XYZ file of N, CA and C in Angstrom:
789
model
N -1.341 -14.937 -44.842
C -2.326 -13.898 -44.493
C -1.900 -13.197 -43.193
N -1.904 -11.861 -43.245
C -1.513 -11.090 -42.061
C -2.539 -11.223 -40.945
N -2.022 -11.196 -39.738
C -2.921 -11.176 -38.593
C -3.621 -9.829 -38.516
N -4.829 -9.845 -37.989
C -5.525 -8.573 -37.772
C -4.862 -7.837 -36.614
N -5.129 -6.540 -36.529
C -4.559 -5.747 -35.430
C -5.058 -6.276 -34.083
N -6.297 -6.708 -34.062
C -6.849 -7.264 -32.822
C -6.089 -8.526 -32.403
N -5.793 -9.398 -33.371
C -5.052 -10.623 -33.076
C -3.632 -10.309 -32.597
N -3.017 -9.312 -33.250
C -1.668 -8.902 -32.846
C -1.676 -8.374 -31.417
N -2.676 -7.580 -31.074
C -2.795 -7.019 -29.726
C -2.905 -8.125 -28.685
N -3.754 -9.121 -28.991
C -3.934 -10.230 -28.052
C -2.635 -10.999 -27.850
N -1.869 -11.159 -28.925
C -0.607 -11.899 -28.828
C 0.473 -11.081 -28.109
N 0.574 -9.810 -28.454
C 1.595 -8.939 -27.850
C 1.451 -8.859 -26.344
N 0.215 -8.723 -25.876
C -0.029 -8.471 -24.452
C -0.439 -9.734 -23.695
N -0.151 -10.892 -24.300
C -0.407 -12.163 -23.633
C 0.822 -12.521 -22.810
N 0.741 -12.327 -21.503
C 1.905 -12.514 -20.629
C 2.342 -13.973 -20.519
N 1.448 -14.907 -20.805
C 1.792 -16.324 -20.659
C 2.568 -16.861 -21.872
N 2.436 -16.192 -23.023
C 3.160 -16.620 -24.232
C 3.971 -15.443 -24.755
N 5.221 -15.291 -24.321
C 6.044 -14.148 -24.757
C 6.256 -14.154 -26.264
N 6.348 -12.976 -26.827
C 6.568 -12.849 -28.272
C 8.037 -13.120 -28.596
N 8.286 -13.814 -29.700
C 9.658 -14.155 -30.079
C 10.326 -12.986 -30.796
N 11.657 -13.033 -30.888
C 12.420 -12.000 -31.595
C 12.005 -11.933 -33.063
N 11.796 -13.091 -33.661
C 11.410 -13.143 -35.079
C 10.056 -12.479 -35.297
N 9.103 -12.784 -34.406
C 7.775 -12.177 -34.520
C 7.848 -10.670 -34.321
N 8.692 -10.241 -33.396
C 8.842 -8.811 -33.120
C 9.397 -8.074 -34.341
N 10.381 -8.688 -35.013
C 10.956 -8.071 -36.215
C 9.905 -7.918 -37.308
N 9.057 -8.924 -37.467
C 7.997 -8.855 -38.469
C 7.025 -7.711 -38.165
N 6.697 -7.550 -36.881
C 5.787 -6.473 -36.490
C 6.425 -5.105 -36.728
N 7.724 -5.010 -36.483
C 8.421 -3.734 -36.702
C 8.432 -3.355 -38.177
N 8.350 -4.352 -39.044
C 8.341 -4.103 -40.488
C 6.926 -3.900 -41.033
N 5.922 -4.166 -40.180
C 4.516 -3.997 -40.596
C 4.209 -2.502 -40.691
N 3.764 -2.061 -41.854
C 3.567 -0.632 -42.108
C 2.242 -0.083 -41.560
N 1.384 -0.959 -41.080
C 0.082 -0.475 -40.593
C 0.256 0.406 -39.341
N -0.406 1.555 -39.375
C -0.286 2.522 -38.280
C -0.722 1.910 -36.950
N -1.796 1.131 -36.985
C -2.299 0.514 -35.763
C -1.300 -0.433 -35.134
N -0.550 -1.153 -35.974
C 0.463 -2.079 -35.471
C 1.599 -1.309 -34.809
N 2.035 -0.223 -35.444
C 3.123 0.572 -34.888
C 2.722 1.231 -33.561
N 1.462 1.647 -33.466
C 0.975 2.223 -32.207
C 0.963 1.170 -31.099
N 0.571 -0.072 -31.467
C 0.601 -1.171 -30.493
C 2.017 -1.437 -30.011
N 2.977 -1.385 -30.939
C 4.369 -1.624 -30.575
C 4.893 -0.566 -29.601
N 4.524 0.689 -29.838
C 4.949 1.769 -28.938
C 4.404 1.526 -27.536
N 3.126 1.157 -27.449
C 2.505 0.877 -26.147
C 3.171 -0.325 -25.483
N 3.434 -1.364 -26.264
C 4.067 -2.581 -25.726
C 5.469 -2.284 -25.215
N 6.239 -1.482 -25.966
C 7.602 -1.147 -25.557
C 7.607 -0.343 -24.259
N 6.640 0.569 -24.102
C 6.520 1.325 -22.854
C 6.237 0.383 -21.692
N 5.357 -0.589 -21.942
C 5.011 -1.558 -20.899
C 6.232 -2.396 -20.511
N 7.026 -2.779 -21.508
C 8.228 -3.564 -21.243
C 9.231 -2.785 -20.397
N 9.405 -1.483 -20.750
C 10.328 -0.636 -19.976
C 9.866 -0.500 -18.537
N 8.543 -0.325 -18.378
C 7.990 -0.192 -17.024
C 8.205 -1.480 -16.228
N 8.029 -2.619 -16.901
C 8.216 -3.914 -16.230
C 9.667 -4.073 -15.769
N 10.608 -3.673 -16.622
C 12.032 -3.757 -16.281
C 12.346 -2.856 -15.093
N 11.798 -1.627 -15.099
C 12.013 -0.689 -14.002
C 11.463 -1.242 -12.696
N 10.259 -1.852 -12.761
C 9.654 -2.422 -11.558
C 10.476 -3.596 -11.025
N 11.014 -4.397 -11.944
C 11.847 -5.530 -11.528
C 13.116 -5.036 -10.846
N 13.741 -4.023 -11.433
C 14.965 -3.460 -10.846
C 14.673 -2.841 -9.482
N 13.532 -2.165 -9.372
C 13.134 -1.561 -8.098
C 12.905 -2.646 -7.046
N 12.268 -3.732 -7.453
C 11.994 -4.833 -6.523
C 13.298 -5.443 -6.009
N 14.240 -5.644 -6.913
C 15.540 -6.203 -6.512
C 16.241 -5.262 -5.533
N 16.196 -3.968 -5.843
C 16.812 -2.966 -4.969
C 16.160 -2.958 -3.583
N 14.820 -3.096 -3.565
C 14.082 -3.063 -2.303
C 14.177 -4.380 -1.522
N 14.804 -5.383 -2.106
C 14.950 -6.676 -1.425
C 16.280 -6.798 -0.698
N 17.067 -5.725 -0.688
C 18.415 -5.777 -0.109
C 18.404 -6.215 1.357
N 17.563 -5.586 2.165
C 17.522 -5.929 3.604
C 17.097 -7.379 3.804
N 16.072 -7.796 3.066
C 15.590 -9.171 3.188
C 16.670 -10.165 2.766
N 17.353 -9.885 1.655
C 18.395 -10.800 1.174
C 19.520 -10.953 2.183
N 19.918 -9.847 2.809
C 20.985 -9.911 3.813
C 20.582 -10.802 4.982
N 19.329 -10.684 5.403
C 18.851 -11.485 6.530
C 18.662 -12.942 6.130
N 18.178 -13.194 4.912
C 18.042 -14.574 4.439
C 19.413 -15.251 4.380
N 20.433 -14.492 3.955
C 21.787 -15.034 3.880
C 22.342 -15.368 5.266
N 21.791 -14.720 6.286
C 22.193 -15.008 7.667
C 21.448 -16.224 8.226
N 20.564 -16.809 7.402
C 19.824 -17.997 7.823
C 18.471 -17.705 8.446
N 18.033 -16.450 8.385
C 16.715 -16.089 8.926
C 15.659 -16.234 7.827
N 14.741 -17.161 8.043
C 13.745 -17.460 7.013
C 12.504 -16.587 7.106
N 12.138 -16.210 8.338
C 10.876 -15.494 8.538
C 11.136 -14.046 8.956
N 11.040 -13.164 7.980
C 11.317 -11.739 8.192
C 10.019 -10.968 7.987
N 9.615 -10.235 8.999
C 8.361 -9.476 8.915
C 8.645 -8.010 8.636
N 7.943 -7.459 7.674
C 7.968 -6.017 7.438
C 6.700 -5.423 8.019
N 6.809 -4.315 8.733
C 5.626 -3.734 9.377
C 5.594 -2.224 9.167
N 4.394 -1.726 8.893
C 4.189 -0.295 8.690
C 2.781 0.051 9.128
N 2.543 1.356 9.302
C 1.209 1.791 9.725
C 0.637 2.800 8.736
N -0.665 3.003 8.826
C -1.355 4.004 8.016
C -2.349 4.735 8.901
N -2.404 6.047 8.728
C -3.435 6.798 9.442
C -2.974 7.564 10.659
N -1.710 7.973 10.695
C -1.268 8.798 11.827
C -1.764 10.230 11.710
N -1.931 10.720 10.494
C -2.270 12.121 10.289
C -3.741 12.506 10.339
N -4.670 11.607 10.008
C -6.085 11.997 9.947
C -6.653 12.464 11.285
N -7.778 13.160 11.197
C -8.481 13.650 12.387
C -9.496 12.640 12.896
N -9.746 11.604 12.100
C -10.776 10.626 12.477
C -10.363 9.229 12.045
N -10.985 8.248 12.687
C -10.735 6.863 12.344
C -9.539 6.282 13.072
N -9.331 4.981 12.908
C -8.245 4.301 13.617
C -6.900 4.492 12.934
N -5.847 4.152 13.644
C -4.531 3.964 13.019
C -4.409 2.456 12.824
N -3.970 2.061 11.645
C -3.936 0.644 11.272
C -2.520 0.256 10.873
N -2.085 -0.921 11.290
C -0.758 -1.418 10.913
C -0.889 -2.739 10.182
N 0.039 -2.970 9.267
C 0.100 -4.243 8.557
C 1.469 -4.854 8.726
N 1.518 -6.141 8.992
C 2.784 -6.883 9.082
C 2.720 -8.018 8.075
N 3.803 -8.205 7.324
C 3.818 -9.223 6.273
C 5.146 -9.975 6.297
N 5.062 -11.294 6.215
C 6.250 -12.135 6.050
C 6.238 -12.674 4.620
N 7.263 -12.356 3.852
C 7.402 -12.856 2.486
C 8.433 -13.981 2.477
N 8.252 -14.942 1.579
C 9.273 -15.988 1.467
C 10.243 -15.662 0.331
N 11.306 -16.421 0.252
C 12.370 -16.133 -0.712
C 11.878 -16.200 -2.157
N 10.901 -17.045 -2.413
C 10.412 -17.240 -3.784
C 9.372 -16.206 -4.190
N 8.986 -15.366 -3.252
C 7.945 -14.365 -3.533
C 8.497 -13.269 -4.444
N 7.718 -12.874 -5.421
C 8.063 -11.690 -6.214
C 6.769 -11.031 -6.665
N 6.692 -9.748 -6.463
C 5.498 -8.989 -6.845
C 5.953 -7.615 -7.317
N 6.255 -7.533 -8.597
C 6.769 -6.291 -9.148
C 5.703 -5.197 -9.058
N 6.147 -4.010 -8.707
C 5.212 -2.894 -8.516
C 5.022 -2.546 -7.059
N 5.534 -3.412 -6.156
C 5.459 -3.100 -4.724
C 6.204 -1.804 -4.434
N 5.574 -0.945 -3.651
C 6.195 0.333 -3.296
C 5.435 0.901 -2.114
N 5.924 2.023 -1.612
C 5.199 2.782 -0.583
C 3.759 2.963 -1.053
N 2.801 2.571 -0.223
C 1.384 2.616 -0.620
C 0.940 4.008 -1.054
N 1.567 5.041 -0.504
C 1.177 6.419 -0.848
C 1.564 6.766 -2.285
N 2.493 6.004 -2.867
C 2.940 6.265 -4.232
C 2.099 5.523 -5.276
N 1.125 4.747 -4.823
C 0.331 3.907 -5.718
C -1.111 4.395 -5.812
N -1.759 4.117 -6.922
C -3.174 4.455 -7.062
C -4.003 3.465 -6.250
N -5.225 3.847 -5.966
C -6.111 2.965 -5.192
C -6.301 1.631 -5.903
N -6.468 1.669 -7.224
C -6.696 0.453 -7.994
C -5.495 -0.495 -7.903
N -4.291 0.043 -8.035
C -3.088 -0.786 -7.949
C -2.911 -1.324 -6.534
N -3.182 -0.483 -5.522
C -3.078 -0.948 -4.125
C -3.997 -2.144 -3.886
N -5.225 -2.053 -4.395
C -6.193 -3.134 -4.200
C -5.704 -4.431 -4.838
N -5.149 -4.326 -6.036
C -4.649 -5.528 -6.721
C -3.473 -6.133 -5.968
N -2.542 -5.286 -5.537
C -1.385 -5.775 -4.791
C -1.802 -6.372 -3.449
N -2.796 -5.749 -2.817
C -3.331 -6.231 -1.540
C -3.787 -7.690 -1.674
N -4.543 -7.978 -2.726
C -5.042 -9.338 -2.937
C -3.884 -10.298 -3.194
N -2.898 -9.854 -3.983
C -1.740 -10.697 -4.279
C -0.942 -11.004 -3.011
N -0.792 -9.994 -2.169
C -0.051 -10.187 -0.911
C -0.739 -11.235 -0.043
N -2.061 -11.102 0.108
C -2.793 -12.067 0.934
C -2.738 -13.473 0.344
N -2.702 -13.575 -0.994
C -2.676 -14.881 -1.643
C -1.303 -15.546 -1.602
N -0.228 -14.740 -1.618
C 1.109 -15.300 -1.803
C 2.036 -15.203 -0.589
N 1.746 -14.314 0.341
C 2.656 -14.109 1.471
C 2.642 -15.308 2.418
N 3.736 -15.471 3.147
C 3.829 -16.525 4.165
C 2.837 -16.258 5.291
N 2.719 -14.988 5.697
C 1.783 -14.614 6.763
C 1.483 -13.125 6.677
N 0.258 -12.765 7.081
C -0.169 -11.363 7.101
C -0.870 -11.102 8.429
N -0.533 -9.991 9.070
C -1.189 -9.612 10.322
C -1.611 -8.154 10.284
N -2.707 -7.843 10.968
C -3.232 -6.474 11.003
C -3.445 -6.050 12.452
N -3.087 -4.814 12.763
C -3.347 -4.233 14.077
C -4.151 -2.957 13.922
N -5.139 -2.763 14.784
C -6.030 -1.596 14.683
C -6.189 -0.956 16.056
N -5.945 0.357 16.127
C -6.140 1.103 17.375
C -7.153 2.208 17.093
N -8.221 2.215 17.865
C -9.346 3.122 17.626
C -9.038 4.560 18.019
N -9.918 5.465 17.588
C -9.756 6.885 17.913
C -9.724 7.145 19.426
N -10.639 6.547 20.225
C -10.555 6.773 21.679
C -9.231 6.302 22.278
N -8.691 5.179 21.751
C -7.407 4.686 22.237
C -6.271 5.619 21.828
N -6.388 6.192 20.634
C -5.393 7.170 20.181
C -5.377 8.361 21.133
N -6.574 8.824 21.516
C -6.679 9.954 22.453
C -6.052 9.605 23.801
N -6.197 8.354 24.212
C -5.675 7.934 25.515
C -4.158 7.771 25.491
N -3.642 7.193 24.394
C -2.219 6.843 24.334
C -1.339 7.954 23.747
N -1.863 8.745 22.849
C -1.235 9.690 21.919
C -0.919 8.930 20.626
N -0.881 9.641 19.507
C -0.830 8.979 18.201
C 0.462 8.201 17.990
N 1.577 8.694 18.505
C 2.854 7.994 18.312
C 2.826 6.623 18.989
N 2.386 6.602 20.256
C 2.314 5.343 20.990
C 1.238 4.433 20.399
N 0.142 5.029 19.916
C -0.931 4.234 19.300
C -0.433 3.550 18.029
N 0.375 4.255 17.247
C 0.935 3.672 16.027
C 1.852 2.495 16.369
N 2.675 2.683 17.401
C 3.542 1.588 17.870
C 2.705 0.390 18.308
N 1.657 0.682 19.055
C 0.786 -0.375 19.578
C 0.148 -1.152 18.433
N -0.312 -0.446 17.407
C -0.920 -1.099 16.244
C 0.094 -1.989 15.533
N 1.346 -1.535 15.435
C 2.383 -2.309 14.759
C 2.716 -3.585 15.541
N 2.762 -3.472 16.857
C 2.997 -4.666 17.687
C 1.830 -5.636 17.548
N 0.603 -5.114 17.548
C -0.585 -5.957 17.343
C -0.494 -6.714 16.021
N -0.077 -6.014 14.972
C 0.019 -6.626 13.644
C 1.017 -7.772 13.644
N 2.156 -7.586 14.313
C 3.166 -8.642 14.400
C 2.604 -9.846 15.153
N 1.908 -9.571 16.242
C 1.319 -10.655 17.049
C 0.226 -11.391 16.280
N -0.420 -10.708 15.323
C -1.518 -11.302 14.554
C -1.025 -12.155 13.385
N 0.289 -12.235 13.189
C 0.836 -13.008 12.064
C 0.547 -14.505 12.185
N 0.396 -14.975 13.415
C 0.166 -16.404 13.612
C 1.450 -17.205 13.661
N 2.570 -16.549 13.517
C 3.885 -17.180 13.650
C 4.862 -16.097 14.073
N 5.914 -16.493 14.798
C 6.854 -15.482 15.278
C 7.976 -15.269 14.261
N 8.133 -14.061 13.789
C 9.229 -13.791 12.856
C 10.576 -13.858 13.566
N 11.624 -14.125 12.786
C 12.976 -14.151 13.349
C 13.622 -12.767 13.336
N 13.042 -11.871 12.551
C 13.541 -10.499 12.486
C 12.399 -9.614 11.988
N 12.355 -8.398 12.493
C 11.328 -7.435 12.079
C 11.995 -6.224 11.437
N 11.473 -5.842 10.266
C 11.881 -4.605 9.608
C 10.741 -3.618 9.796
N 11.011 -2.508 10.466
C 9.960 -1.542 10.784
C 10.240 -0.208 10.114
N 9.177 0.446 9.696
C 9.322 1.739 9.038
C 9.537 2.836 10.079
N 10.790 3.256 10.224
C 11.164 4.413 11.056
C 10.620 4.341 12.481
N 10.634 3.157 13.068
C 10.075 3.011 14.409
C 10.821 1.922 15.177
N 11.161 2.226 16.437
C 11.716 1.212 17.340
C 10.555 0.655 18.154
N 10.307 -0.636 18.039
C 9.131 -1.230 18.669
C 9.478 -1.943 19.977
N 8.555 -1.928 20.941
C 8.788 -2.612 22.218
C 8.540 -4.115 22.091
N 9.445 -4.818 21.377
C 9.318 -6.258 21.176
C 10.656 -6.914 21.491
N 10.621 -8.212 21.789
C 11.847 -8.936 22.103
C 12.534 -9.480 20.848
N 11.830 -9.457 19.729
C 12.383 -9.964 18.463
C 13.420 -8.966 17.935
N 14.486 -9.481 17.336
C 15.469 -8.593 16.719
C 14.794 -7.750 15.636
N 15.159 -6.470 15.570
C 14.492 -5.587 14.623
C 15.465 -4.596 14.017
N 15.071 -4.058 12.868
C 15.815 -2.999 12.203
C 14.820 -1.904 11.829
N 15.109 -0.690 12.291
C 14.270 0.461 11.940
C 14.868 1.113 10.688
N 14.049 1.277 9.655
C 14.532 1.798 8.379
C 13.792 3.092 8.042
N 14.520 4.190 7.930
C 13.913 5.453 7.519
C 13.402 5.307 6.090
N 12.171 5.750 5.855
C 11.507 5.592 4.551
C 11.512 4.128 4.114
N 11.311 3.258 5.086
C 11.350 1.821 4.832
C 10.313 1.338 3.848
N 9.177 2.046 3.750
C 8.127 1.603 2.827
C 8.526 1.745 1.363
N 9.594 2.476 1.088
C 10.100 2.569 -0.283
C 11.487 1.933 -0.418
N 11.958 1.271 0.666
C 13.301 0.677 0.646
C 13.304 -0.811 0.985
N 12.157 -1.339 1.389
C 12.057 -2.757 1.755
C 10.760 -3.329 1.207
N 10.840 -4.467 0.506
C 9.625 -5.060 -0.064
C 8.671 -5.519 1.035
N 9.227 -6.015 2.150
C 8.370 -6.481 3.251
C 7.612 -5.324 3.888
N 8.313 -4.216 4.124
C 7.649 -3.043 4.714
C 6.645 -2.459 3.728
N 6.997 -2.435 2.440
C 6.064 -1.940 1.424
C 4.784 -2.776 1.418
N 4.940 -4.090 1.540
C 3.768 -4.968 1.599
C 2.930 -4.662 2.835
N 3.595 -4.444 3.977
C 2.874 -4.069 5.196
C 2.168 -2.742 5.037
N 2.812 -1.812 4.342
C 2.229 -0.493 4.088
C 0.937 -0.608 3.277
N 0.957 -1.467 2.259
C -0.231 -1.657 1.414
C -1.360 -2.310 2.201
N -1.022 -3.330 2.994
C -2.041 -3.991 3.823
C -2.672 -2.984 4.784
N -1.842 -2.155 5.414
C -2.352 -1.160 6.367
C -3.242 -0.134 5.673
N -2.783 0.398 4.562
C -3.515 1.456 3.858
C -4.854 0.964 3.319
N -4.843 -0.193 2.650
C -6.090 -0.716 2.078
C -7.078 -1.069 3.184
N -6.586 -1.696 4.258
C -7.470 -2.056 5.380
C -8.085 -0.807 5.986
N -7.269 0.224 6.202
C -7.787 1.452 6.807
C -8.787 2.149 5.889
N -8.499 2.229 4.610
C -9.425 2.873 3.675
C -10.776 2.165 3.671
N -10.740 0.850 3.742
C -12.003 0.088 3.775
C -12.769 0.370 5.064
N -12.052 0.477 6.177
C -12.705 0.797 7.450
C -13.340 2.189 7.399
N -12.652 3.138 6.755
C -13.204 4.495 6.659
C -14.441 4.527 5.767
N -14.478 3.677 4.756
C -15.686 3.592 3.918
C -16.847 3.012 4.716
N -16.530 2.084 5.627
C -17.579 1.549 6.509
C -18.059 2.631 7.477
N -17.135 3.437 7.987
C -17.528 4.537 8.876
C -18.413 5.548 8.146
N -18.166 5.698 6.850
C -18.985 6.623 6.051
C -20.450 6.189 6.068
N -20.687 4.878 6.106
C -22.072 4.379 6.145
C -22.745 4.754 7.470
N -21.953 4.842 8.528
C -22.494 5.199 9.849
C -22.619 6.715 9.992
N -21.613 7.445 9.469
C -21.581 8.907 9.587
C -21.424 9.543 8.195
N -22.443 9.444 7.347
C -22.300 9.924 5.960
C -22.077 11.429 5.845
N -22.434 12.175 6.893
C -22.345 13.639 6.816
C -20.913 14.156 6.752
N -19.933 13.315 7.097
C -18.545 13.804 7.138
C -17.753 13.544 5.852
N -18.241 12.647 5.006
C -17.527 12.349 3.766
C -16.289 11.497 3.949
N -16.303 10.605 4.954
C -15.127 9.789 5.238
C -14.686 8.933 4.048
N -15.624 8.566 3.163
C -15.274 7.682 2.046
C -14.422 8.375 0.992
N -14.358 9.702 1.038
C -13.557 10.425 0.038
C -12.252 10.973 0.610
N -12.288 11.483 1.858
C -11.052 12.048 2.418
C -10.426 11.167 3.498
N -11.120 10.079 3.876
C -10.601 9.078 4.822
C -10.180 9.667 6.166
N -10.776 10.793 6.532
C -10.507 11.379 7.848
C -9.430 12.435 7.873
N -8.773 12.695 6.749
C -7.734 13.729 6.718
C -8.356 15.117 6.827
N -7.542 16.090 7.174
C -8.043 17.443 7.444
C -8.228 18.240 6.144
N -9.052 17.708 5.249
C -9.343 18.428 4.014
C -10.310 19.580 4.324
N -10.432 20.501 3.376
C -11.359 21.623 3.559
C -12.782 21.118 3.767
N -13.135 20.070 3.009
C -14.483 19.502 3.133
C -14.706 18.939 4.533
N -13.728 18.201 5.033
C -13.850 17.592 6.357
C -13.963 18.665 7.444
N -13.143 19.702 7.355
C -13.170 20.768 8.356
C -14.507 21.509 8.335
N -15.042 21.713 7.126
C -16.368 22.365 7.027
C -17.440 21.511 7.693
N -17.362 20.196 7.477
C -18.361 19.309 8.077
C -18.191 19.209 9.592
N -16.941 19.309 10.052
C -16.707 19.351 11.501
C -17.344 20.598 12.112
N -17.201 21.719 11.413
C -17.807 22.980 11.868
C -19.325 22.848 11.933
N -19.860 22.181 10.938
C -21.323 22.101 10.824
C -21.945 21.084 11.784
N -21.310 19.892 11.893
C -21.936 18.808 12.646
C -21.257 18.509 13.984
N -20.099 19.124 14.236
C -19.350 18.781 15.437
C -18.638 17.447 15.253
N -18.033 16.933 16.316
C -17.277 15.680 16.237
C -18.169 14.485 16.525
N -17.842 13.359 15.890
C -18.553 12.110 16.166
C -17.623 11.179 16.945
N -18.090 9.978 17.239
C -17.300 9.042 18.044
C -16.016 8.613 17.347
N -15.979 8.745 16.031
C -14.792 8.315 15.278
C -13.705 9.376 15.248
N -14.001 10.582 15.735
C -13.004 11.658 15.688
C -12.001 11.551 16.848
N -10.797 12.005 16.557
C -9.722 12.020 17.551
C -9.777 13.366 18.275
N -10.346 13.377 19.433
C -10.601 14.632 20.138
C -9.338 15.264 20.715
N -8.251 14.508 20.750
C -6.984 15.072 21.221
C -6.264 15.849 20.112
N -6.739 15.732 18.884
C -6.132 16.458 17.768
C -6.673 17.880 17.741
N -5.781 18.852 17.618
C -6.149 20.265 17.761
C -7.334 20.702 16.898
N -7.399 20.388 15.599
C -8.537 20.864 14.794
C -9.880 20.345 15.299
N -9.886 19.106 15.828
C -11.126 18.551 16.385
C -11.413 19.187 17.738
N -10.387 19.251 18.592
C -10.546 19.811 19.940
C -11.059 21.248 19.882
N -10.507 22.033 18.984
C -10.914 23.436 18.873
C -12.367 23.567 18.443
N -12.805 22.675 17.553
C -14.180 22.769 17.092
C -15.172 22.244 18.126
N -14.742 21.260 18.909
C -15.591 20.786 20.008
C -15.771 21.891 21.038
N -14.681 22.599 21.368
C -14.743 23.680 22.340
C -15.575 24.844 21.802
N -15.421 25.113 20.499
C -16.164 26.216 19.905
C -17.664 25.962 19.945
N -18.038 24.652 19.721
C -19.466 24.308 19.741
C -19.982 24.180 21.172
N -19.081 23.788 22.104
C -19.462 23.616 23.506
C -18.454 24.342 24.385
N -18.586 25.619 24.608
C -17.614 26.401 25.365
C -17.297 25.859 26.749
N -18.272 25.095 27.332
C -18.034 24.587 28.688
C -17.070 23.424 28.703
N -16.820 22.818 27.492
C -15.885 21.696 27.408
C -14.470 22.207 27.604
N -13.740 21.639 28.571
C -12.383 22.096 28.846
C -11.441 21.705 27.768
């Protein structure tokens, strides 16, 4: 008796029990349209899995070189939130071990929110250590955004709870005594930096959703503080709040426009 299409679907997409070559041949010979459609979907998924595995191996090059040098604890660090007009800049630092594998890791900006959230949980569950650094809007105004981003990244490294033997940083030279490598576009070239990028992005997005509860008039939960048309309109209407970066020109100009006496 033939399996139902529902049973075939459950078997095909059961990751714990891979389908055998013999079973696959039988399905390819099954004339039912529903079965053939399932096979097309399954084959696409398999190709995507292979691509993600190859990408992961490619992005592990820096880590593998350092592991071969005898360095066990390598931290990847990245930040999120340099561009927005409001909210903190957040950094994530992650130490992965040699046995770690999480296919689909990439620059957080290249991933959907749903995938970022899933990877975020996996990183926290499987990584050797995770650290987060947060620098507020007033501190950004005091330090400037470049220095604030550096400061957040150093905070994240210090929050790991263990000292890494080497740091891989996304396009940044950090004021630390630990040996480091600055990698241009590191969030798409290093699995450790990509993991840090996801931790930073998800943490910051969650903080902006919390800020939305305090300042709902700005729409922080949808644009996360970036200079969208909606955000600029709300800045015009309500002025700046405590979460805004007043040293940023679009905010500064609107504060001055609403209060001409402000220098």
